[in-house]
Amino acid sequence: MSTASAERLIGGAALSEVEPLWYQIELWPLFVDGLQSVVSVEGERPLPGSVVIWRTGQAGRGTVEETVAEYVPGEGQLLVVEDSAISGRQRVTFEQIDRGTLVGLELDYRLNRGGPLRALTDLLFIRRAQAESLRRTLAAFAALVEERS
């Protein structure tokens, strides 16, 4: 498994206002990097067992399925993530600190294809691209929170 991660401090924002925005699926196109449209939602988000299927643009990962494995209010959520390129788990965490709320994203993933050079390709290109995507998501989310505060 490979890991990509990112953190973002959302200054001046309380955890109680930040976390609920993350789980509002209708807002996802505004901040989830590469998300073009939400296809379907099954179950009650953000509760375990709920499933969201979404699509990326042409240059993206295609159709992505996210299933909630764990949810702890005020702390975060663990998702099982599957698409044509990767399988893995993604965790979002929220932590109230003096200056605001620290939001973290961590993606533990395995490439679904790639042949004998898969590990090298991941090390040189994919892991960095995944981390950059997480950073873009958090930057856009921070901007959304600040706009709504």
PDB file of N, CA and C in Angstrom, residues 21-103:
ATOM      1  N   LEU A  21     -19.985  20.899   6.931  1.00  0.00           N
ATOM      2  CA  LEU A  21     -19.853  21.287   5.521  1.00  0.00           C
ATOM      3  C   LEU A  21     -19.195  20.186   4.700  1.00  0.00           C
ATOM      4  N   TRP A  22     -18.226  19.482   5.297  1.00  0.00           N
ATOM      5  CA  TRP A  22     -17.530  18.406   4.588  1.00  0.00           C
ATOM      6  C   TRP A  22     -18.503  17.327   4.134  1.00  0.00           C
ATOM      7  N   TYR A  23     -19.505  17.047   4.961  1.00  0.00           N
ATOM      8  CA  TYR A  23     -20.420  15.943   4.676  1.00  0.00           C
ATOM      9  C   TYR A  23     -21.616  16.343   3.809  1.00  0.00           C
ATOM     10  N   GLN A  24     -21.728  17.598   3.412  1.00  0.00           N
ATOM     11  CA  GLN A  24     -22.822  18.036   2.543  1.00  0.00           C
ATOM     12  C   GLN A  24     -22.466  17.714   1.090  1.00  0.00           C
ATOM     13  N   ILE A  25     -22.978  16.611   0.624  1.00  0.00           N
ATOM     14  CA  ILE A  25     -22.608  16.087  -0.692  1.00  0.00           C
ATOM     15  C   ILE A  25     -22.907  17.082  -1.816  1.00  0.00           C
ATOM     16  N   GLU A  26     -23.941  17.880  -1.663  1.00  0.00           N
ATOM     17  CA  GLU A  26     -24.263  18.853  -2.716  1.00  0.00           C
ATOM     18  C   GLU A  26     -23.166  19.905  -2.867  1.00  0.00           C
ATOM     19  N   LEU A  27     -22.294  20.042  -1.862  1.00  0.00           N
ATOM     20  CA  LEU A  27     -21.173  20.986  -1.944  1.00  0.00           C
ATOM     21  C   LEU A  27     -19.915  20.363  -2.547  1.00  0.00           C
ATOM     22  N   TRP A  28     -19.852  19.053  -2.637  1.00  0.00           N
ATOM     23  CA  TRP A  28     -18.636  18.381  -3.090  1.00  0.00           C
ATOM     24  C   TRP A  28     -18.099  18.905  -4.418  1.00  0.00           C
ATOM     25  N   PRO A  29     -18.953  19.175  -5.425  1.00  0.00           N
ATOM     26  CA  PRO A  29     -18.395  19.686  -6.688  1.00  0.00           C
ATOM     27  C   PRO A  29     -17.644  21.007  -6.526  1.00  0.00           C
ATOM     28  N   LEU A  30     -17.883  21.704  -5.433  1.00  0.00           N
ATOM     29  CA  LEU A  30     -17.204  22.974  -5.191  1.00  0.00           C
ATOM     30  C   LEU A  30     -15.803  22.803  -4.620  1.00  0.00           C
ATOM     31  N   PHE A  31     -15.508  21.624  -4.038  1.00  0.00           N
ATOM     32  CA  PHE A  31     -14.190  21.476  -3.422  1.00  0.00           C
ATOM     33  C   PHE A  31     -13.465  20.158  -3.663  1.00  0.00           C
ATOM     34  N   VAL A  32     -14.135  19.087  -4.002  1.00  0.00           N
ATOM     35  CA  VAL A  32     -13.436  17.812  -4.221  1.00  0.00           C
ATOM     36  C   VAL A  32     -12.722  17.871  -5.569  1.00  0.00           C
ATOM     37  N   ASP A  33     -11.410  17.760  -5.532  1.00  0.00           N
ATOM     38  CA  ASP A  33     -10.598  17.892  -6.738  1.00  0.00           C
ATOM     39  C   ASP A  33     -10.994  16.849  -7.783  1.00  0.00           C
ATOM     40  N   GLY A  34     -11.331  17.307  -8.971  1.00  0.00           N
ATOM     41  CA  GLY A  34     -11.645  16.417 -10.082  1.00  0.00           C
ATOM     42  C   GLY A  34     -13.082  15.951 -10.150  1.00  0.00           C
ATOM     43  N   LEU A  35     -13.875  16.181  -9.100  1.00  0.00           N
ATOM     44  CA  LEU A  35     -15.255  15.708  -9.106  1.00  0.00           C
ATOM     45  C   LEU A  35     -16.086  16.535 -10.078  1.00  0.00           C
ATOM     46  N   GLN A  36     -16.699  15.837 -11.024  1.00  0.00           N
ATOM     47  CA  GLN A  36     -17.554  16.517 -11.998  1.00  0.00           C
ATOM     48  C   GLN A  36     -19.020  16.421 -11.597  1.00  0.00           C
ATOM     49  N   SER A  37     -19.450  15.231 -11.142  1.00  0.00           N
ATOM     50  CA  SER A  37     -20.853  15.073 -10.756  1.00  0.00           C
ATOM     51  C   SER A  37     -21.017  13.910  -9.784  1.00  0.00           C
ATOM     52  N   VAL A  38     -21.994  14.054  -8.891  1.00  0.00           N
ATOM     53  CA  VAL A  38     -22.374  12.969  -7.994  1.00  0.00           C
ATOM     54  C   VAL A  38     -23.435  12.153  -8.717  1.00  0.00           C
ATOM     55  N   VAL A  39     -23.188  10.848  -8.844  1.00  0.00           N
ATOM     56  CA  VAL A  39     -24.091   9.964  -9.578  1.00  0.00           C
ATOM     57  C   VAL A  39     -25.199   9.445  -8.674  1.00  0.00           C
ATOM     58  N   SER A  40     -24.829   8.967  -7.480  1.00  0.00           N
ATOM     59  CA  SER A  40     -25.837   8.415  -6.575  1.00  0.00           C
ATOM     60  C   SER A  40     -25.342   8.439  -5.135  1.00  0.00           C
ATOM     61  N   VAL A  41     -26.317   8.438  -4.233  1.00  0.00           N
ATOM     62  CA  VAL A  41     -26.053   8.383  -2.798  1.00  0.00           C
ATOM     63  C   VAL A  41     -26.984   7.327  -2.225  1.00  0.00           C
ATOM     64  N   GLU A  42     -26.408   6.363  -1.504  1.00  0.00           N
ATOM     65  CA  GLU A  42     -27.206   5.331  -0.841  1.00  0.00           C
ATOM     66  C   GLU A  42     -26.925   5.405   0.649  1.00  0.00           C
ATOM     67  N   GLY A  43     -27.971   5.351   1.447  1.00  0.00           N
ATOM     68  CA  GLY A  43     -27.802   5.389   2.890  1.00  0.00           C
ATOM     69  C   GLY A  43     -27.705   6.813   3.396  1.00  0.00           C
ATOM     70  N   GLU A  44     -27.504   6.923   4.692  1.00  0.00           N
ATOM     71  CA  GLU A  44     -27.473   8.226   5.351  1.00  0.00           C
ATOM     72  C   GLU A  44     -26.038   8.644   5.615  1.00  0.00           C
ATOM     73  N   ARG A  45     -25.573   9.642   4.875  1.00  0.00           N
ATOM     74  CA  ARG A  45     -24.228  10.181   5.076  1.00  0.00           C
ATOM     75  C   ARG A  45     -24.223  10.999   6.341  1.00  0.00           C
ATOM     76  N   PRO A  46     -23.211  10.976   7.108  1.00  0.00           N
ATOM     77  CA  PRO A  46     -21.926  10.299   6.923  1.00  0.00           C
ATOM     78  C   PRO A  46     -21.831   8.961   7.649  1.00  0.00           C
ATOM     79  N   LEU A  47     -22.958   8.280   7.857  1.00  0.00           N
ATOM     80  CA  LEU A  47     -22.977   7.070   8.677  1.00  0.00           C
ATOM     81  C   LEU A  47     -22.377   5.867   7.951  1.00  0.00           C
ATOM     82  N   PRO A  48     -21.791   4.928   8.724  1.00  0.00           N
ATOM     83  CA  PRO A  48     -21.201   3.723   8.133  1.00  0.00           C
ATOM     84  C   PRO A  48     -22.200   2.966   7.260  1.00  0.00           C
ATOM     85  N   GLY A  49     -21.695   2.452   6.156  1.00  0.00           N
ATOM     86  CA  GLY A  49     -22.503   1.708   5.205  1.00  0.00           C
ATOM     87  C   GLY A  49     -23.049   2.556   4.070  1.00  0.00           C
ATOM     88  N   SER A  50     -23.066   3.878   4.235  1.00  0.00           N
ATOM     89  CA  SER A  50     -23.563   4.727   3.151  1.00  0.00           C
ATOM     90  C   SER A  50     -22.540   4.762   2.012  1.00  0.00           C
ATOM     91  N   VAL A  51     -23.053   4.922   0.806  1.00  0.00           N
ATOM     92  CA  VAL A  51     -22.220   4.855  -0.400  1.00  0.00           C
ATOM     93  C   VAL A  51     -22.503   6.071  -1.282  1.00  0.00           C
ATOM     94  N   VAL A  52     -21.430   6.680  -1.772  1.00  0.00           N
ATOM     95  CA  VAL A  52     -21.552   7.751  -2.768  1.00  0.00           C
ATOM     96  C   VAL A  52     -20.770   7.319  -4.003  1.00  0.00           C
ATOM     97  N   ILE A  53     -21.387   7.453  -5.157  1.00  0.00           N
ATOM     98  CA  ILE A  53     -20.715   7.199  -6.431  1.00  0.00           C
ATOM     99  C   ILE A  53     -20.655   8.529  -7.166  1.00  0.00           C
ATOM    100  N   TRP A  54     -19.445   8.886  -7.610  1.00  0.00           N
ATOM    101  CA  TRP A  54     -19.260  10.147  -8.328  1.00  0.00           C
ATOM    102  C   TRP A  54     -18.337   9.942  -9.511  1.00  0.00           C
ATOM    103  N   ARG A  55     -18.395  10.910 -10.442  1.00  0.00           N
ATOM    104  CA  ARG A  55     -17.574  10.834 -11.661  1.00  0.00           C
ATOM    105  C   ARG A  55     -16.638  12.025 -11.730  1.00  0.00           C
ATOM    106  N   THR A  56     -15.498  11.764 -12.335  1.00  0.00           N
ATOM    107  CA  THR A  56     -14.524  12.821 -12.570  1.00  0.00           C
ATOM    108  C   THR A  56     -14.674  13.317 -14.004  1.00  0.00           C
ATOM    109  N   GLY A  57     -13.904  14.338 -14.339  1.00  0.00           N
ATOM    110  CA  GLY A  57     -13.841  14.792 -15.721  1.00  0.00           C
ATOM    111  C   GLY A  57     -13.057  13.792 -16.554  1.00  0.00           C
ATOM    112  N   GLN A  58     -12.894  14.067 -17.829  1.00  0.00           N
ATOM    113  CA  GLN A  58     -12.237  13.137 -18.753  1.00  0.00           C
ATOM    114  C   GLN A  58     -10.814  12.787 -18.354  1.00  0.00           C
ATOM    115  N   ALA A  59     -10.091  13.718 -17.777  1.00  0.00           N
ATOM    116  CA  ALA A  59      -8.696  13.461 -17.414  1.00  0.00           C
ATOM    117  C   ALA A  59      -8.565  12.790 -16.048  1.00  0.00           C
ATOM    118  N   GLY A  60      -9.690  12.522 -15.382  1.00  0.00           N
ATOM    119  CA  GLY A  60      -9.655  12.001 -14.020  1.00  0.00           C
ATOM    120  C   GLY A  60      -9.714  10.488 -13.920  1.00  0.00           C
ATOM    121  N   ARG A  61     -10.168  10.038 -12.755  1.00  0.00           N
ATOM    122  CA  ARG A  61     -10.173   8.622 -12.398  1.00  0.00           C
ATOM    123  C   ARG A  61     -11.403   7.878 -12.887  1.00  0.00           C
ATOM    124  N   GLY A  62     -12.339   8.555 -13.524  1.00  0.00           N
ATOM    125  CA  GLY A  62     -13.550   7.888 -13.998  1.00  0.00           C
ATOM    126  C   GLY A  62     -14.618   7.877 -12.923  1.00  0.00           C
ATOM    127  N   THR A  63     -15.220   6.720 -12.700  1.00  0.00           N
ATOM    128  CA  THR A  63     -16.257   6.572 -11.684  1.00  0.00           C
ATOM    129  C   THR A  63     -15.620   6.117 -10.382  1.00  0.00           C
ATOM    130  N   VAL A  64     -15.934   6.840  -9.309  1.00  0.00           N
ATOM    131  CA  VAL A  64     -15.353   6.573  -7.991  1.00  0.00           C
ATOM    132  C   VAL A  64     -16.478   6.174  -7.047  1.00  0.00           C
ATOM    133  N   GLU A  65     -16.258   5.095  -6.289  1.00  0.00           N
ATOM    134  CA  GLU A  65     -17.224   4.661  -5.282  1.00  0.00           C
ATOM    135  C   GLU A  65     -16.598   4.801  -3.908  1.00  0.00           C
ATOM    136  N   GLU A  66     -17.299   5.482  -3.003  1.00  0.00           N
ATOM    137  CA  GLU A  66     -16.832   5.681  -1.634  1.00  0.00           C
ATOM    138  C   GLU A  66     -17.868   5.111  -0.673  1.00  0.00           C
ATOM    139  N   THR A  67     -17.439   4.185   0.185  1.00  0.00           N
ATOM    140  CA  THR A  67     -18.308   3.581   1.191  1.00  0.00           C
ATOM    141  C   THR A  67     -17.784   3.945   2.570  1.00  0.00           C
ATOM    142  N   VAL A  68     -18.653   4.456   3.428  1.00  0.00           N
ATOM    143  CA  VAL A  68     -18.233   4.835   4.775  1.00  0.00           C
ATOM    144  C   VAL A  68     -18.014   3.574   5.608  1.00  0.00           C
ATOM    145  N   ALA A  69     -16.793   3.424   6.141  1.00  0.00           N
ATOM    146  CA  ALA A  69     -16.457   2.295   7.006  1.00  0.00           C
ATOM    147  C   ALA A  69     -16.570   2.676   8.481  1.00  0.00           C
ATOM    148  N   GLU A  70     -16.186   3.915   8.814  1.00  0.00           N
ATOM    149  CA  GLU A  70     -16.243   4.393  10.199  1.00  0.00           C
ATOM    150  C   GLU A  70     -16.609   5.870  10.189  1.00  0.00           C
ATOM    151  N   TYR A  71     -17.299   6.277  11.248  1.00  0.00           N
ATOM    152  CA  TYR A  71     -17.609   7.695  11.421  1.00  0.00           C
ATOM    153  C   TYR A  71     -17.647   8.001  12.909  1.00  0.00           C
ATOM    154  N   VAL A  72     -16.866   8.986  13.327  1.00  0.00           N
ATOM    155  CA  VAL A  72     -16.867   9.457  14.709  1.00  0.00           C
ATOM    156  C   VAL A  72     -17.135  10.957  14.669  1.00  0.00           C
ATOM    157  N   PRO A  73     -18.325  11.394  15.101  1.00  0.00           N
ATOM    158  CA  PRO A  73     -18.639  12.822  15.069  1.00  0.00           C
ATOM    159  C   PRO A  73     -17.582  13.634  15.814  1.00  0.00           C
ATOM    160  N   GLY A  74     -17.173  14.735  15.204  1.00  0.00           N
ATOM    161  CA  GLY A  74     -16.172  15.598  15.814  1.00  0.00           C
ATOM    162  C   GLY A  74     -14.745  15.147  15.598  1.00  0.00           C
ATOM    163  N   GLU A  75     -14.561  13.970  14.995  1.00  0.00           N
ATOM    164  CA  GLU A  75     -13.212  13.450  14.739  1.00  0.00           C
ATOM    165  C   GLU A  75     -12.961  13.159  13.273  1.00  0.00           C
ATOM    166  N   GLY A  76     -13.941  12.536  12.592  1.00  0.00           N
ATOM    167  CA  GLY A  76     -13.743  12.259  11.183  1.00  0.00           C
ATOM    168  C   GLY A  76     -14.393  10.989  10.696  1.00  0.00           C
ATOM    169  N   GLN A  77     -13.896  10.519   9.573  1.00  0.00           N
ATOM    170  CA  GLN A  77     -14.538   9.437   8.847  1.00  0.00           C
ATOM    171  C   GLN A  77     -13.492   8.631   8.083  1.00  0.00           C
ATOM    172  N   LEU A  78     -13.739   7.325   7.956  1.00  0.00           N
ATOM    173  CA  LEU A  78     -12.905   6.445   7.146  1.00  0.00           C
ATOM    174  C   LEU A  78     -13.759   5.891   6.019  1.00  0.00           C
ATOM    175  N   LEU A  79     -13.250   6.022   4.788  1.00  0.00           N
ATOM    176  CA  LEU A  79     -13.951   5.546   3.600  1.00  0.00           C
ATOM    177  C   LEU A  79     -13.179   4.416   2.941  1.00  0.00           C
ATOM    178  N   VAL A  80     -13.900   3.485   2.348  1.00  0.00           N
ATOM    179  CA  VAL A  80     -13.312   2.522   1.424  1.00  0.00           C
ATOM    180  C   VAL A  80     -13.537   3.119   0.040  1.00  0.00           C
ATOM    181  N   VAL A  81     -12.447   3.296  -0.721  1.00  0.00           N
ATOM    182  CA  VAL A  81     -12.489   3.985  -2.012  1.00  0.00           C
ATOM    183  C   VAL A  81     -12.107   3.005  -3.115  1.00  0.00           C
ATOM    184  N   GLU A  82     -12.869   3.038  -4.199  1.00  0.00           N
ATOM    185  CA  GLU A  82     -12.612   2.126  -5.322  1.00  0.00           C
ATOM    186  C   GLU A  82     -12.886   2.845  -6.629  1.00  0.00           C
ATOM    187  N   ASP A  83     -11.947   2.735  -7.561  1.00  0.00           N
ATOM    188  CA  ASP A  83     -12.178   3.176  -8.934  1.00  0.00           C
ATOM    189  C   ASP A  83     -11.342   2.288  -9.842  1.00  0.00           C
ATOM    190  N   SER A  84     -11.297   2.585 -11.120  1.00  0.00           N
ATOM    191  CA  SER A  84     -10.576   1.698 -12.039  1.00  0.00           C
ATOM    192  C   SER A  84      -9.072   1.712 -11.798  1.00  0.00           C
ATOM    193  N   ALA A  85      -8.546   2.787 -11.216  1.00  0.00           N
ATOM    194  CA  ALA A  85      -7.097   2.914 -11.035  1.00  0.00           C
ATOM    195  C   ALA A  85      -6.604   2.468  -9.667  1.00  0.00           C
ATOM    196  N   ILE A  86      -7.389   2.739  -8.612  1.00  0.00           N
ATOM    197  CA  ILE A  86      -6.928   2.438  -7.255  1.00  0.00           C
ATOM    198  C   ILE A  86      -8.017   1.786  -6.414  1.00  0.00           C
ATOM    199  N   SER A  87      -7.562   1.108  -5.358  1.00  0.00           N
ATOM    200  CA  SER A  87      -8.422   0.606  -4.288  1.00  0.00           C
ATOM    201  C   SER A  87      -7.754   1.027  -2.997  1.00  0.00           C
ATOM    202  N   GLY A  88      -8.538   1.447  -2.021  1.00  0.00           N
ATOM    203  CA  GLY A  88      -7.895   1.838  -0.775  1.00  0.00           C
ATOM    204  C   GLY A  88      -8.853   2.375   0.252  1.00  0.00           C
ATOM    205  N   ARG A  89      -8.256   3.109   1.204  1.00  0.00           N
ATOM    206  CA  ARG A  89      -9.005   3.727   2.292  1.00  0.00           C
ATOM    207  C   ARG A  89      -8.586   5.180   2.400  1.00  0.00           C
ATOM    208  N   GLN A  90      -9.569   6.030   2.596  1.00  0.00           N
ATOM    209  CA  GLN A  90      -9.281   7.450   2.765  1.00  0.00           C
ATOM    210  C   GLN A  90      -9.878   7.914   4.089  1.00  0.00           C
ATOM    211  N   ARG A  91      -9.063   8.592   4.877  1.00  0.00           N
ATOM    212  CA  ARG A  91      -9.507   9.105   6.168  1.00  0.00           C
ATOM    213  C   ARG A  91      -9.494  10.627   6.142  1.00  0.00           C
ATOM    214  N   VAL A  92     -10.570  11.218   6.648  1.00  0.00           N
ATOM    215  CA  VAL A  92     -10.608  12.659   6.883  1.00  0.00           C
ATOM    216  C   VAL A  92     -10.669  12.844   8.391  1.00  0.00           C
ATOM    217  N   THR A  93      -9.861  13.779   8.908  1.00  0.00           N
ATOM    218  CA  THR A  93      -9.838  14.058  10.338  1.00  0.00           C
ATOM    219  C   THR A  93     -10.060  15.543  10.577  1.00  0.00           C
ATOM    220  N   PHE A  94     -10.667  15.831  11.711  1.00  0.00           N
ATOM    221  CA  PHE A  94     -10.923  17.204  12.126  1.00  0.00           C
ATOM    222  C   PHE A  94     -10.408  17.362  13.545  1.00  0.00           C
ATOM    223  N   GLU A  95      -9.675  18.448  13.785  1.00  0.00           N
ATOM    224  CA  GLU A  95      -9.150  18.704  15.122  1.00  0.00           C
ATOM    225  C   GLU A  95      -9.255  20.197  15.423  1.00  0.00           C
ATOM    226  N   GLN A  96      -9.967  20.506  16.495  1.00  0.00           N
ATOM    227  CA  GLN A  96     -10.073  21.899  16.931  1.00  0.00           C
ATOM    228  C   GLN A  96      -8.764  22.289  17.600  1.00  0.00           C
ATOM    229  N   ILE A  97      -8.163  23.369  17.128  1.00  0.00           N
ATOM    230  CA  ILE A  97      -6.962  23.897  17.769  1.00  0.00           C
ATOM    231  C   ILE A  97      -7.202  25.378  18.049  1.00  0.00           C
ATOM    232  N   ASP A  98      -6.282  26.002  18.748  1.00  0.00           N
ATOM    233  CA  ASP A  98      -6.479  27.391  19.176  1.00  0.00           C
ATOM    234  C   ASP A  98      -6.845  28.329  18.038  1.00  0.00           C
ATOM    235  N   ARG A  99      -6.221  28.162  16.901  1.00  0.00           N
ATOM    236  CA  ARG A  99      -6.391  29.119  15.802  1.00  0.00           C
ATOM    237  C   ARG A  99      -7.466  28.722  14.799  1.00  0.00           C
ATOM    238  N   GLY A 100      -8.123  27.604  14.988  1.00  0.00           N
ATOM    239  CA  GLY A 100      -9.131  27.172  14.032  1.00  0.00           C
ATOM    240  C   GLY A 100      -9.292  25.665  14.045  1.00  0.00           C
ATOM    241  N   THR A 101      -9.559  25.098  12.884  1.00  0.00           N
ATOM    242  CA  THR A 101      -9.746  23.655  12.747  1.00  0.00           C
ATOM    243  C   THR A 101      -8.719  23.106  11.765  1.00  0.00           C
ATOM    244  N   LEU A 102      -8.024  22.072  12.202  1.00  0.00           N
ATOM    245  CA  LEU A 102      -7.066  21.384  11.342  1.00  0.00           C
ATOM    246  C   LEU A 102      -7.794  20.226  10.671  1.00  0.00           C
ATOM    247  N   VAL A 103      -7.784  20.219   9.344  1.00  0.00           N
ATOM    248  CA  VAL A 103      -8.425  19.152   8.571  1.00  0.00           C
ATOM    249  C   VAL A 103      -7.322  18.346   7.902  1.00  0.00           C
TER     250      VAL A 103
END
